[in-house]
Short mmCIF file of C-alpha atoms in Angstrom, two decimals:
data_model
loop_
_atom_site.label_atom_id
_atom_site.label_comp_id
_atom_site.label_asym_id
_atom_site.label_seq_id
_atom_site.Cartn_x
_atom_site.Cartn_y
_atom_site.Cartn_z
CA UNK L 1 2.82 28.68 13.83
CA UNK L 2 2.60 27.18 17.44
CA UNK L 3 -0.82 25.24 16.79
CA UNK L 4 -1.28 25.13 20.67
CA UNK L 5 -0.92 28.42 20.75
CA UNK L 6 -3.56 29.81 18.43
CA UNK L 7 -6.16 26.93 20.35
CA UNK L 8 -5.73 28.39 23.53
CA UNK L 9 -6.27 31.97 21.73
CA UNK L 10 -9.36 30.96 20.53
CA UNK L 11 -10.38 30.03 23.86
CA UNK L 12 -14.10 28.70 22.65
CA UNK L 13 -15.35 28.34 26.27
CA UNK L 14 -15.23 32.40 25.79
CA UNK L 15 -17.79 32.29 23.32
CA UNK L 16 -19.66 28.98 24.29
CA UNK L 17 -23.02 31.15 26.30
CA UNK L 18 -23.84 33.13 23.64
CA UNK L 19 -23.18 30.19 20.99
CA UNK L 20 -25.38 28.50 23.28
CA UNK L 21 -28.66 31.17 22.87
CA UNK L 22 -27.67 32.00 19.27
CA UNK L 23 -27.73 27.79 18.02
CA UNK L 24 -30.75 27.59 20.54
CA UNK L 25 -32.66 30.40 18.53
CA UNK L 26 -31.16 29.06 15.44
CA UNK L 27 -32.77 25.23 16.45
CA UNK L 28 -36.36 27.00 17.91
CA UNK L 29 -36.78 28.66 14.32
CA UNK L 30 -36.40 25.50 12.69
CA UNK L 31 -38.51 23.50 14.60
CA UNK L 32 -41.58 25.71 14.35
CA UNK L 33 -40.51 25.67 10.73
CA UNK L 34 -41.25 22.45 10.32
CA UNK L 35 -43.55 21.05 12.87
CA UNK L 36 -46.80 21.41 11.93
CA UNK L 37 -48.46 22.75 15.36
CA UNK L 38 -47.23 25.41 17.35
CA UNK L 39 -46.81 24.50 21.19
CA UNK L 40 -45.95 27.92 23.21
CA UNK L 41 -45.62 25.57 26.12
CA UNK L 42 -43.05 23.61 24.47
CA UNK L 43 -40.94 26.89 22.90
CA UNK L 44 -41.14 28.12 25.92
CA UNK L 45 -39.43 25.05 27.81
CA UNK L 46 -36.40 25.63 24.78
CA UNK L 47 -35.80 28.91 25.51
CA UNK L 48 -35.28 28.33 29.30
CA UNK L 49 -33.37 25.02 28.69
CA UNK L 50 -31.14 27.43 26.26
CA UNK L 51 -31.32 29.71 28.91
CA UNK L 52 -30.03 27.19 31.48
CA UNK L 53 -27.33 25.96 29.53
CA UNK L 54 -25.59 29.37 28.73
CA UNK L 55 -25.89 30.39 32.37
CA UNK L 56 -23.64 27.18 33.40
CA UNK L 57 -21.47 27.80 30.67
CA UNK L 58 -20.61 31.18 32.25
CA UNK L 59 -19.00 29.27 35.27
CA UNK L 60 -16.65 27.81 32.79
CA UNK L 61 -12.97 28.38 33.69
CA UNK L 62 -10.96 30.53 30.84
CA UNK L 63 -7.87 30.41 30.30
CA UNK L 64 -7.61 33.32 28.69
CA UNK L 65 -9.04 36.88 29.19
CA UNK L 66 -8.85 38.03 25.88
CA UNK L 67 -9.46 35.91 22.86
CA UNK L 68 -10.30 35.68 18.68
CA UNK L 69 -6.83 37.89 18.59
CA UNK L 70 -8.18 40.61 21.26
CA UNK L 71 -11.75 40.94 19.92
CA UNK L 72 -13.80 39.23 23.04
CA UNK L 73 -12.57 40.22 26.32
CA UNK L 74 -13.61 37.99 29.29
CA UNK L 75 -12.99 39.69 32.34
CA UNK L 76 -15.08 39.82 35.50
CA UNK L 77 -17.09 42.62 34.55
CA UNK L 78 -18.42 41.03 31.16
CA UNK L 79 -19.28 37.66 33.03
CA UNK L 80 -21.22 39.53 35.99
CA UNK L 81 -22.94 41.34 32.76
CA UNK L 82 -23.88 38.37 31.36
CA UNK L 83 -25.21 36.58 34.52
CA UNK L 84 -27.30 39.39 34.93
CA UNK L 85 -28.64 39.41 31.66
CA UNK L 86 -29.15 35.58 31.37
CA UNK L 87 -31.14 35.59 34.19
CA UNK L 88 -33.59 38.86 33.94
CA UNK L 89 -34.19 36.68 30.77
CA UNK L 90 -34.85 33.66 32.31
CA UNK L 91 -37.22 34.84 34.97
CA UNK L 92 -39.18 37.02 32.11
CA UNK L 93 -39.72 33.90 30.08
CA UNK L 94 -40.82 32.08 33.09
CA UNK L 95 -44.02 34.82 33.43
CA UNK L 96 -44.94 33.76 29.77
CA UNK L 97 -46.20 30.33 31.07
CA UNK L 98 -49.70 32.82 31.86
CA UNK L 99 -52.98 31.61 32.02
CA UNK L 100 -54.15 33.76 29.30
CA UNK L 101 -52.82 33.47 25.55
CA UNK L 102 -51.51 36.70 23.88
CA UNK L 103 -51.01 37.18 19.87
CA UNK L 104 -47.13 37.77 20.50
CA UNK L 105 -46.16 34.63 22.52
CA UNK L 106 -48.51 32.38 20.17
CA UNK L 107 -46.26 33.62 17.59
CA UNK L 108 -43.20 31.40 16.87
CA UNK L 109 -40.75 33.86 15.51
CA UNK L 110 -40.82 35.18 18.94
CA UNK L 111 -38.98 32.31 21.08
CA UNK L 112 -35.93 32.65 18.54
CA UNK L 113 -35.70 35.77 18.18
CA UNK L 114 -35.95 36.07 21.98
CA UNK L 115 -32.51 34.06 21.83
CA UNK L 116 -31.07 36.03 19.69
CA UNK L 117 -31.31 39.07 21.20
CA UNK L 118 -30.21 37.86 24.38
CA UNK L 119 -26.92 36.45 22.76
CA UNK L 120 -26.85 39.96 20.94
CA UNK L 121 -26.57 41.86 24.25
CA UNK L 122 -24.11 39.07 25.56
CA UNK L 123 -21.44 39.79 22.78
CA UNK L 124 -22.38 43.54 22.99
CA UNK L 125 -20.52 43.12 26.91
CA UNK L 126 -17.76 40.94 26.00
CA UNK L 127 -15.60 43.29 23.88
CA UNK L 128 -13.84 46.34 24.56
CA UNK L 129 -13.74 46.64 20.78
CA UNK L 130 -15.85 49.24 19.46
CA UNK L 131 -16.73 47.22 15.64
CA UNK L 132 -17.47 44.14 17.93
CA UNK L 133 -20.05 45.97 20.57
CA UNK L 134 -21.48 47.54 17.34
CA UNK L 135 -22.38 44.26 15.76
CA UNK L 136 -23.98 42.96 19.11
CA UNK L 137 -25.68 46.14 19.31
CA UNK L 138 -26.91 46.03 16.01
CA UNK L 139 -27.90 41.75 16.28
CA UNK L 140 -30.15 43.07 19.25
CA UNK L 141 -31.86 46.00 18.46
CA UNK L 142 -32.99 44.29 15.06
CA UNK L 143 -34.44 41.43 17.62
CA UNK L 144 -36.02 43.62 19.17
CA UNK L 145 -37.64 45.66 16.73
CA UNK L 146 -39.49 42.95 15.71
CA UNK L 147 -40.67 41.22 18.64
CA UNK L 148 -42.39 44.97 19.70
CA UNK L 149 -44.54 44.82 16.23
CA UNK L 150 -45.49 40.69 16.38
CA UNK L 151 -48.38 41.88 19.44
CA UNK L 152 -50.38 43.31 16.61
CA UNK L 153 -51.41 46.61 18.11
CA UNK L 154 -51.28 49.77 16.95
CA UNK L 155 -48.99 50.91 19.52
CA UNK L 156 -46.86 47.97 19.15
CA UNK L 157 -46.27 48.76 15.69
CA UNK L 158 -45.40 52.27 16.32
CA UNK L 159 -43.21 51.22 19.31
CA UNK L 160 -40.99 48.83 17.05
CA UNK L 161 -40.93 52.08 14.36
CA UNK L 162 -39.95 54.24 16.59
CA UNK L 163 -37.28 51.75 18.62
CA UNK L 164 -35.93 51.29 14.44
CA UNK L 165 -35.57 54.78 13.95
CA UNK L 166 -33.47 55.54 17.23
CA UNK L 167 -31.59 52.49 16.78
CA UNK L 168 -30.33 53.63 13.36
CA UNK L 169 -30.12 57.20 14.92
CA UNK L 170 -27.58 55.32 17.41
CA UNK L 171 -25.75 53.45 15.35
CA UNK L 172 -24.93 56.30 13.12
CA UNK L 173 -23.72 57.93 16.14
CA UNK L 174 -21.71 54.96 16.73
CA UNK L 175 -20.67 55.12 14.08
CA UNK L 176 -18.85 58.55 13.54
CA UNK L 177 -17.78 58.41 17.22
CA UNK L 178 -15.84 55.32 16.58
CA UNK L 179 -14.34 56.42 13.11
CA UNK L 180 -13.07 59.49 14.73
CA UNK L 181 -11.13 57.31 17.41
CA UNK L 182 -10.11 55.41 14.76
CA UNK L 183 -8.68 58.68 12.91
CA UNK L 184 -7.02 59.49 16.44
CA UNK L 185 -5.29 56.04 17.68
CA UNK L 186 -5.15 53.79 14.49
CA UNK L 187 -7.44 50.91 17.13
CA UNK L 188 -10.35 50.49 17.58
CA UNK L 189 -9.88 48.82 20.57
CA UNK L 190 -10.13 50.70 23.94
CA UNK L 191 -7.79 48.73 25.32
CA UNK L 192 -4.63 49.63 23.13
CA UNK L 193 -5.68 53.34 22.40
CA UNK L 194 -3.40 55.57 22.16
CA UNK L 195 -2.95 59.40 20.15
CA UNK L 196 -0.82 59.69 17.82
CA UNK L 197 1.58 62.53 17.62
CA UNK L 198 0.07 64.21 14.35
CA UNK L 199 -3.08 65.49 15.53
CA UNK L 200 -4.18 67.48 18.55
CA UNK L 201 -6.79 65.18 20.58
CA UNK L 202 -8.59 67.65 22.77
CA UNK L 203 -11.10 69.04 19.54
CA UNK L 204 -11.21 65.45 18.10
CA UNK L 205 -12.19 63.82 21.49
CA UNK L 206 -14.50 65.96 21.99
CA UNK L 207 -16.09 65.12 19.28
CA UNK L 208 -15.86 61.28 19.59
CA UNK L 209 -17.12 61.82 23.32
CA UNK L 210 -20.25 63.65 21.95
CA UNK L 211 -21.50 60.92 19.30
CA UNK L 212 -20.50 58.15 21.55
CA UNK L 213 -22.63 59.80 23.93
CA UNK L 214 -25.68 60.16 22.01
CA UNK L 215 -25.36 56.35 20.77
CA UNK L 216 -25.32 55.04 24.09
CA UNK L 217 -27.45 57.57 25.61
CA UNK L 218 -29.84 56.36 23.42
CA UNK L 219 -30.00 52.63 24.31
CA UNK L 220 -29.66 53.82 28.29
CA UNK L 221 -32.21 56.15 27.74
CA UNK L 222 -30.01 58.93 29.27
CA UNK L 223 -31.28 62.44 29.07
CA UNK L 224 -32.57 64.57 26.41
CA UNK L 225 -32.02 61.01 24.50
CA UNK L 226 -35.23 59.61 26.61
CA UNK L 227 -37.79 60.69 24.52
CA UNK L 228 -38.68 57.47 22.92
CA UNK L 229 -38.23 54.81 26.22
CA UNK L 230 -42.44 56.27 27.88
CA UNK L 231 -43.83 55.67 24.02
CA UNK L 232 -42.02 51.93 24.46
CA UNK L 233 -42.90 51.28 26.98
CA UNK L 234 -46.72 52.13 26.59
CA UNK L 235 -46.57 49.89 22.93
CA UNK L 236 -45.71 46.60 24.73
CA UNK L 237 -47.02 43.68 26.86
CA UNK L 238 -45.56 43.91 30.80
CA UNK L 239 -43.35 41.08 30.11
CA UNK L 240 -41.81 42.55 27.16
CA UNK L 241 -41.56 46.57 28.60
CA UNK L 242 -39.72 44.78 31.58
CA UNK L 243 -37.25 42.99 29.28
CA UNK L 244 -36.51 46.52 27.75
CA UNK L 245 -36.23 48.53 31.08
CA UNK L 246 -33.59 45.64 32.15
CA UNK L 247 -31.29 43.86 29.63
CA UNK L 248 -30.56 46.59 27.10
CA UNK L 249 -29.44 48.85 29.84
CA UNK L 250 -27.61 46.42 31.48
CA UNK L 251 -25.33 46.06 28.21
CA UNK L 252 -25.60 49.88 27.70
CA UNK L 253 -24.58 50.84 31.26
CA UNK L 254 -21.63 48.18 31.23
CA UNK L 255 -20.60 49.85 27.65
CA UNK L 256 -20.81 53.03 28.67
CA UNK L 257 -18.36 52.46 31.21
CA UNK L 258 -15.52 51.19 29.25
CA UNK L 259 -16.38 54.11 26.99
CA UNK L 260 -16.58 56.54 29.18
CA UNK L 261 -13.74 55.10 31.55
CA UNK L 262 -12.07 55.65 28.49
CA UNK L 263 -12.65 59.83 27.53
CA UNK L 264 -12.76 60.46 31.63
CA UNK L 265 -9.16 59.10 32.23
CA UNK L 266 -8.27 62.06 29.30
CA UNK L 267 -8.71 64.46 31.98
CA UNK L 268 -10.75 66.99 29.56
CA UNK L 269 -12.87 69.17 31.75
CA UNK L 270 -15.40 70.35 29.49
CA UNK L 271 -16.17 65.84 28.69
CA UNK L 272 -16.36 65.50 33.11
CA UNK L 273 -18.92 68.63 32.95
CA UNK L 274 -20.83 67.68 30.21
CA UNK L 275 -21.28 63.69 31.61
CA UNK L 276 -21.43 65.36 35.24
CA UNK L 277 -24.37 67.73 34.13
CA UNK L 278 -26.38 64.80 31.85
CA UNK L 279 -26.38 62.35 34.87
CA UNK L 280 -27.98 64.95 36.96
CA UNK L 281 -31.02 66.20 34.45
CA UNK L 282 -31.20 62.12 33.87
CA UNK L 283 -32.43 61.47 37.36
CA UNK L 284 -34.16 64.72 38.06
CA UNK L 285 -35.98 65.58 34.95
CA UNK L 286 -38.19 62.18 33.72
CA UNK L 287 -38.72 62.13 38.39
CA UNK L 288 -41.11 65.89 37.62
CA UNK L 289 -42.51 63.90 34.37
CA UNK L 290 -43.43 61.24 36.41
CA UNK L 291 -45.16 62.78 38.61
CA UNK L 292 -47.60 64.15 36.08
CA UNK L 293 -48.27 60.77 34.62
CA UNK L 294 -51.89 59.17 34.73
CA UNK L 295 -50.85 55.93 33.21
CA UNK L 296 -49.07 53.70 35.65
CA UNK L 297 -47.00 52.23 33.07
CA UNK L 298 -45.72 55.43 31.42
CA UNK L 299 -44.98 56.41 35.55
CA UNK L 300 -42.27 53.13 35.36
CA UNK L 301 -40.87 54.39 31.94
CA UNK L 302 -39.65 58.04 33.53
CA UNK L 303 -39.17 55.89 36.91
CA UNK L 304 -36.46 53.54 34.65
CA UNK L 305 -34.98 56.65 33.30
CA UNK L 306 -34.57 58.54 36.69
CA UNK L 307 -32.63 54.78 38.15
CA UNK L 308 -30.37 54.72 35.04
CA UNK L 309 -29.18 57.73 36.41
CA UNK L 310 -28.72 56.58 39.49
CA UNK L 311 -26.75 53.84 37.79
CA UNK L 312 -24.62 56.39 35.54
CA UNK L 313 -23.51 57.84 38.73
CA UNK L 314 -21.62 55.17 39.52
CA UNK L 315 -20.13 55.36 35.72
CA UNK L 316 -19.42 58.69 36.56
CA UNK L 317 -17.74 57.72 40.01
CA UNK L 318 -15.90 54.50 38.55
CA UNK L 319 -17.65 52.65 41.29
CA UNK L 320 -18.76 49.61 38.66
CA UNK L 321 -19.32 47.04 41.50
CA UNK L 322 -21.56 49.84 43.18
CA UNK L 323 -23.16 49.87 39.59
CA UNK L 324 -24.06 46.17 39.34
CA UNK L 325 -25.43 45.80 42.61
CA UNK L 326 -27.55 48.89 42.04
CA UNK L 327 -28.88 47.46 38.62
CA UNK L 328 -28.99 43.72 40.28
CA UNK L 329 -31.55 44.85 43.00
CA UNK L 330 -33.48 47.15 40.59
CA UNK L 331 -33.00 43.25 38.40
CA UNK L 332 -35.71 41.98 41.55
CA UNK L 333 -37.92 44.80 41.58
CA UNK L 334 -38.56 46.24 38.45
CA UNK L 335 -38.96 42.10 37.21
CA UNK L 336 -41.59 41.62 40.30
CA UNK L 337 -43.45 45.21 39.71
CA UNK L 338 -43.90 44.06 35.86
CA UNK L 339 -45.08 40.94 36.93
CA UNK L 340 -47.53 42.63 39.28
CA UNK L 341 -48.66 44.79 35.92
CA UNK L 342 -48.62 41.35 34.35
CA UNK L 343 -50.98 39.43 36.86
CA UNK L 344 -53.22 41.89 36.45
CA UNK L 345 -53.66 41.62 32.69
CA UNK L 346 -57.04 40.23 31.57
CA UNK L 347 -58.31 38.11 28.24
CA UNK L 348 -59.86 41.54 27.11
CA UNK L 349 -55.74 43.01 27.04
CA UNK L 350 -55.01 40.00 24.41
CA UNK L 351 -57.48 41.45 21.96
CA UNK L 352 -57.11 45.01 22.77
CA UNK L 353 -55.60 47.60 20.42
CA UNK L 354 -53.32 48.73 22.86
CA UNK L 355 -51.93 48.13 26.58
CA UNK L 356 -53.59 50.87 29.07
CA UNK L 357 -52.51 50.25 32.98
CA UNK L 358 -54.54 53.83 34.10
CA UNK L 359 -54.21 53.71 38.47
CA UNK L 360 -57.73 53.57 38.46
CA UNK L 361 -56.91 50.03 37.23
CA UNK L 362 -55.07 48.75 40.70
CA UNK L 363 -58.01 50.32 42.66
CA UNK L 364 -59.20 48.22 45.85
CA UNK L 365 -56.70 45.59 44.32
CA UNK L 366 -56.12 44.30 48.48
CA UNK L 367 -59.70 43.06 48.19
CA UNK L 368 -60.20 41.65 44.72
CA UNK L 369 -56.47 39.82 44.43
CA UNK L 370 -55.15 40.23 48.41
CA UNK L 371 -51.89 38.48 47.28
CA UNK L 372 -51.41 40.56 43.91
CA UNK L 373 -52.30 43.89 46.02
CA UNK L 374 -49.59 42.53 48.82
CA UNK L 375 -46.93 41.64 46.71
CA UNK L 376 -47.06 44.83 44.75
CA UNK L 377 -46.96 46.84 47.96
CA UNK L 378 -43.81 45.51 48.21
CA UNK L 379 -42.63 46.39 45.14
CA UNK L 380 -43.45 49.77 44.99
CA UNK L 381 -42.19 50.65 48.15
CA UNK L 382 -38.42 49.22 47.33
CA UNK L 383 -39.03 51.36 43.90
CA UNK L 384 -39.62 53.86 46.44
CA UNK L 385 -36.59 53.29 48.68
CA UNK L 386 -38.24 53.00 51.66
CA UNK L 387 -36.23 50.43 54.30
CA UNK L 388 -35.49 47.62 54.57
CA UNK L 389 -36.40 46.53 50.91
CA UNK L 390 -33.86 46.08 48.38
CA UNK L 391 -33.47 49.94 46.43
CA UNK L 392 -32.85 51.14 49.97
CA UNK L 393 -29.92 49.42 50.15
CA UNK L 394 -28.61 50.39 46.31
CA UNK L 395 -29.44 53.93 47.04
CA UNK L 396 -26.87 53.39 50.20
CA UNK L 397 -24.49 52.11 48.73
CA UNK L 398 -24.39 54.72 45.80
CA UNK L 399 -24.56 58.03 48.25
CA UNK L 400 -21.98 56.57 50.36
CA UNK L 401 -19.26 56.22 47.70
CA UNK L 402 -20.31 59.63 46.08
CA UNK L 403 -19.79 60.82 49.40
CA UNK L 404 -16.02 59.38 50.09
CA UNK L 405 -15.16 61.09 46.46
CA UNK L 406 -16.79 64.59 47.31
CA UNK L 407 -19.59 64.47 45.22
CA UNK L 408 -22.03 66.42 47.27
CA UNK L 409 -24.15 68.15 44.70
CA UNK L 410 -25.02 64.84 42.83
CA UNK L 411 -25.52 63.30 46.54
CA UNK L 412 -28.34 65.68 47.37
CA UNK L 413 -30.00 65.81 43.97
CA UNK L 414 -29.93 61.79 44.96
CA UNK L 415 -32.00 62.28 48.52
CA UNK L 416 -34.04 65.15 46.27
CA UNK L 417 -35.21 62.82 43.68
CA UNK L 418 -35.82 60.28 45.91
CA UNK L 419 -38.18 61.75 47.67
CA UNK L 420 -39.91 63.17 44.91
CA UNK L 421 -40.15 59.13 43.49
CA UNK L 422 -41.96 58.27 46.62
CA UNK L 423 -44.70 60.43 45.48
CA UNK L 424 -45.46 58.34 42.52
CA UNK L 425 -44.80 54.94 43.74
CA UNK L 426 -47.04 55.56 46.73
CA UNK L 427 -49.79 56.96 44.20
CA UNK L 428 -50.46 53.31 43.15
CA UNK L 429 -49.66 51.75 46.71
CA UNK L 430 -52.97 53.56 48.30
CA UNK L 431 -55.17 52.98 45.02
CA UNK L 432 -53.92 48.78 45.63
CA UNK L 433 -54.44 49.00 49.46
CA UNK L 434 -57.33 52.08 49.90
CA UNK L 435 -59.66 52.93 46.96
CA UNK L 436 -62.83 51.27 46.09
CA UNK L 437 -62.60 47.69 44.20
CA UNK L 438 -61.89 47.98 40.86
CA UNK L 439 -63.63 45.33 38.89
CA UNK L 440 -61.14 42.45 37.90
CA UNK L 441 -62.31 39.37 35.50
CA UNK L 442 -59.98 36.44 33.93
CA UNK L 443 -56.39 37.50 35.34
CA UNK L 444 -53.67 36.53 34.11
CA UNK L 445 -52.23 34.80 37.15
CA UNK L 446 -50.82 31.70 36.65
CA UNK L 447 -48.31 29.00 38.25
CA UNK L 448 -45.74 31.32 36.41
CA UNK L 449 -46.52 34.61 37.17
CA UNK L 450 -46.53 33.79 40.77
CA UNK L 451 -43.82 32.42 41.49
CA UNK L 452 -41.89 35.19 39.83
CA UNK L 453 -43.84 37.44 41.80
CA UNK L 454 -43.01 35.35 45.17
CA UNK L 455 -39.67 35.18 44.47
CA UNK L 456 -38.37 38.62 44.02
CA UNK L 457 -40.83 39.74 46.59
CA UNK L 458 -38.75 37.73 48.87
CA UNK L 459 -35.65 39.12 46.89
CA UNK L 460 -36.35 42.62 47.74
CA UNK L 461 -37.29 42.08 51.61
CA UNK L 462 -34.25 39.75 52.34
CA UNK L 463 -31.75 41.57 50.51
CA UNK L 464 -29.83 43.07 53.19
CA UNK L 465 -28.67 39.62 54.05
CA UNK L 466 -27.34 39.11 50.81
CA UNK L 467 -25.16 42.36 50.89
CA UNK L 468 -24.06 42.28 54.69
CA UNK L 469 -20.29 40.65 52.76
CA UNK L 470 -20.68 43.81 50.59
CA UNK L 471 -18.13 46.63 51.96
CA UNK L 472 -20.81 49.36 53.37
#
């Protein structure tokens, strides 16, 4: 055996950022083991220094693209995943450093277990290999699970049920999707799939395509497998519900692409129709359930859904770069409009048994918190798509490739939805900016929160100048 040979094909650098999170939860755990007070500032330094670390490491040349014998692939598309997941993480831990102290981040479990998930959804991008994106799957969801139930609410606990029983749901799907490809092709790999001449493929497929799609259609919360994501996202802190409507959809998106890249390229009409169909109930259907919401923060749960659609499209398409500059600028303003949610927490939330945001809540915010109320205004009018803030631009960039490939029905249920979504997002604009004063005690603003806030307001206004190299 050329010894050189097999070094180079284990290509470690490959795996180095999420060895990186997964030691660094490994060494948090252990420390809160066995020191004898809990400091959430100090976890909280960890996690980002972890953080830090496995962000550099992604600039780390490979010599490889595939390695461990074909079962990490690390091409372009899994490092941009990765950056993007690193970062919404990093940015999200930075709004923990609050001024007020909630039950979950006082727990320790919860900086490890932050790690681990995030190295979960790393490996979950890094394989074209259906048995490896299950087990990073699988090392996430079980994160996750827990960290919803440690805020000791009642909705928290039935969030983290809930998120369980979908995940197994998924992974059952999963499951029987990737057995049947197995049955078909003898790999499990997407890469070197092939059928074999004794069955017929079209039934089979079929079949594959339809489990694969409900497995990933839960964790992208595609329609009708949405039902759980507005429940979610009502059972968790802002911090947390941003984490969810970010990361695990970045993985799932970037999944769903080499899945779907995968049944597409089979040329089976009735597979196009289907995933055709699905991406246009995804962004119309939770846009009308939006608009009859009276909690702000189940509005941003349908909102999420309707932009994964928006997102899918661009599965659909095969436009991935389109796809992760979509999902980057959504990255800025969903992070920013949860740390608006998040500024306005109070000391009464931390003891609460559950997380309410009602509008009534953001009422007369310009003259309590000016700066919260200007800031959010922002935000909600890039969620909006209103120019020259940052979805404008995504939403641009989407309809104009739909429209060089012909897709003119999905274009117009676009500019449809869109303007339906300005509805809701403008609801809670004029209750910041016109209704009578809400009274606001003990926010949560801190050092933290506002520079988040600061930052991706300036992210959304100043985006344009970021993609003038991108091909308009």
């Amino acid at each position: 055996m050329d010894t050189s040979l097999s070094l180079q094909e284990l290509s470690l650098p490959s795996i180095l950022p999420m060895l990186i999170s997964a030691l660094g939860g490994v060494y948090v755990l252990l420390l809160n083991v066995f020191k004898k007070t809990f400091s959430r500032n100090l976890n909280i330094c960890l996690v980002l220094l972890c953080l830090g670390l496995d962000f550099v490491a992604l600039f780390a040349p490979f010599s490889t693209t595939f390695s461990f014998s074909h079962l990490l692939e690390v091409d372009s598309i899994s490092l941009l995943a990765q950056k993007l997941i690193v970062i919404a993480s990093f940015l999200l831990m930075l709004l923990v450093w609050s001024k007020e102290r909630f039950v979950e981040f006082q727990t320790p479990e919860f900086y490890g277990l932050y790690l681990f998930m995030v190295a979960g959804f790393q490996l979950m991008v890094s394989s074209d290999h259906l048995l490896l994106i299950l087990l990073g799957l699988e090392t996430a969801s079980l994160s996750m699970c827990v960290l919803m139930a440690l805020n000791h609410k009642d909705t928290g606990l039935e969030a983290g049920l809930k998120y369980f029983s979908m995940g197994v749901l998924a992974s059952v799907f999963f499951s029987m999707g990737m057995m049947i490809l197995y049955l078909l092709s003898g790999s499990l790999e997407l890469s070197n799939m092939s059928f074999t001449e004794n069955f017929s493929p079209a039934l089979l497929c079929v079949f594959a395509c339809v489990f694969l799609l409900g497995a990933i259609g839960f964790k992208v919360s595609l329609v009708p497998f949405h039902t759980w994501m507005p429940d979610i996202y009502e059972g968790n802190n802002p911090v947390f519900t941003a984490f969810i409507s970010i990361v695990p959809k970045i993985a799932g998106l970037v999944v769903a692409w080499r899945v779907f890249s995968f049944f597409l390229a089979t040329q089976i009409p009735f597979m196009q129709t289907l995933f055709y169909a699905l991406v246009a109930l995804t962004i119309t259907l939770p846009n009308l359930l939006a608009l009859l919401q009276k909690d702000a923060k189940r509005m941003m749960a349908y909102s999420s859904i309707s932009h994964t659609g928006f997102a899918l499209a661009c599965v659909f398409s095969g436009n991935v770069d389109t796809m992760f500059v979509y999902w980057l600028l959504f990255l800025l303003t969903n992070v920013g409009a949860f740390a608006l949610f998040w500024g306005v927490s109070s000391r009464a939330d931390s003891t609460a048994t559950r997380y309410d945001y009602p509008y009534a809540r953001f009422n007369g915010l310009i003259k309590t918190q000016p700066l919260l109320a200007l800031l959010g205004a922002i935000f909600m009018c890039s969620l909006a798509g209103i120019p020259p803030f940052s979805m404008f631009w995504g939403k641009v960039l989407i309809l104009q490739n739909l429209l060089t490939q012909g897709n003119v029905f999905l274009c117009v249920v676009m500019v449809i939805n869109s303007a339906i979504a300005a509805v809701y997002y403008l609801r809670l604009f004029v209750a910041m900016l016109f209704a009578n004063p809400h009274p606001q005690e003990h926010l949560n603003g801190g050092y933290g929160v506002y520079s988040v806030l600061v930052a991706m307001a300036l992210a959304c206004v100043f985006s344009v100048f970021v993609l003038q190299n991108y091909a308009f």
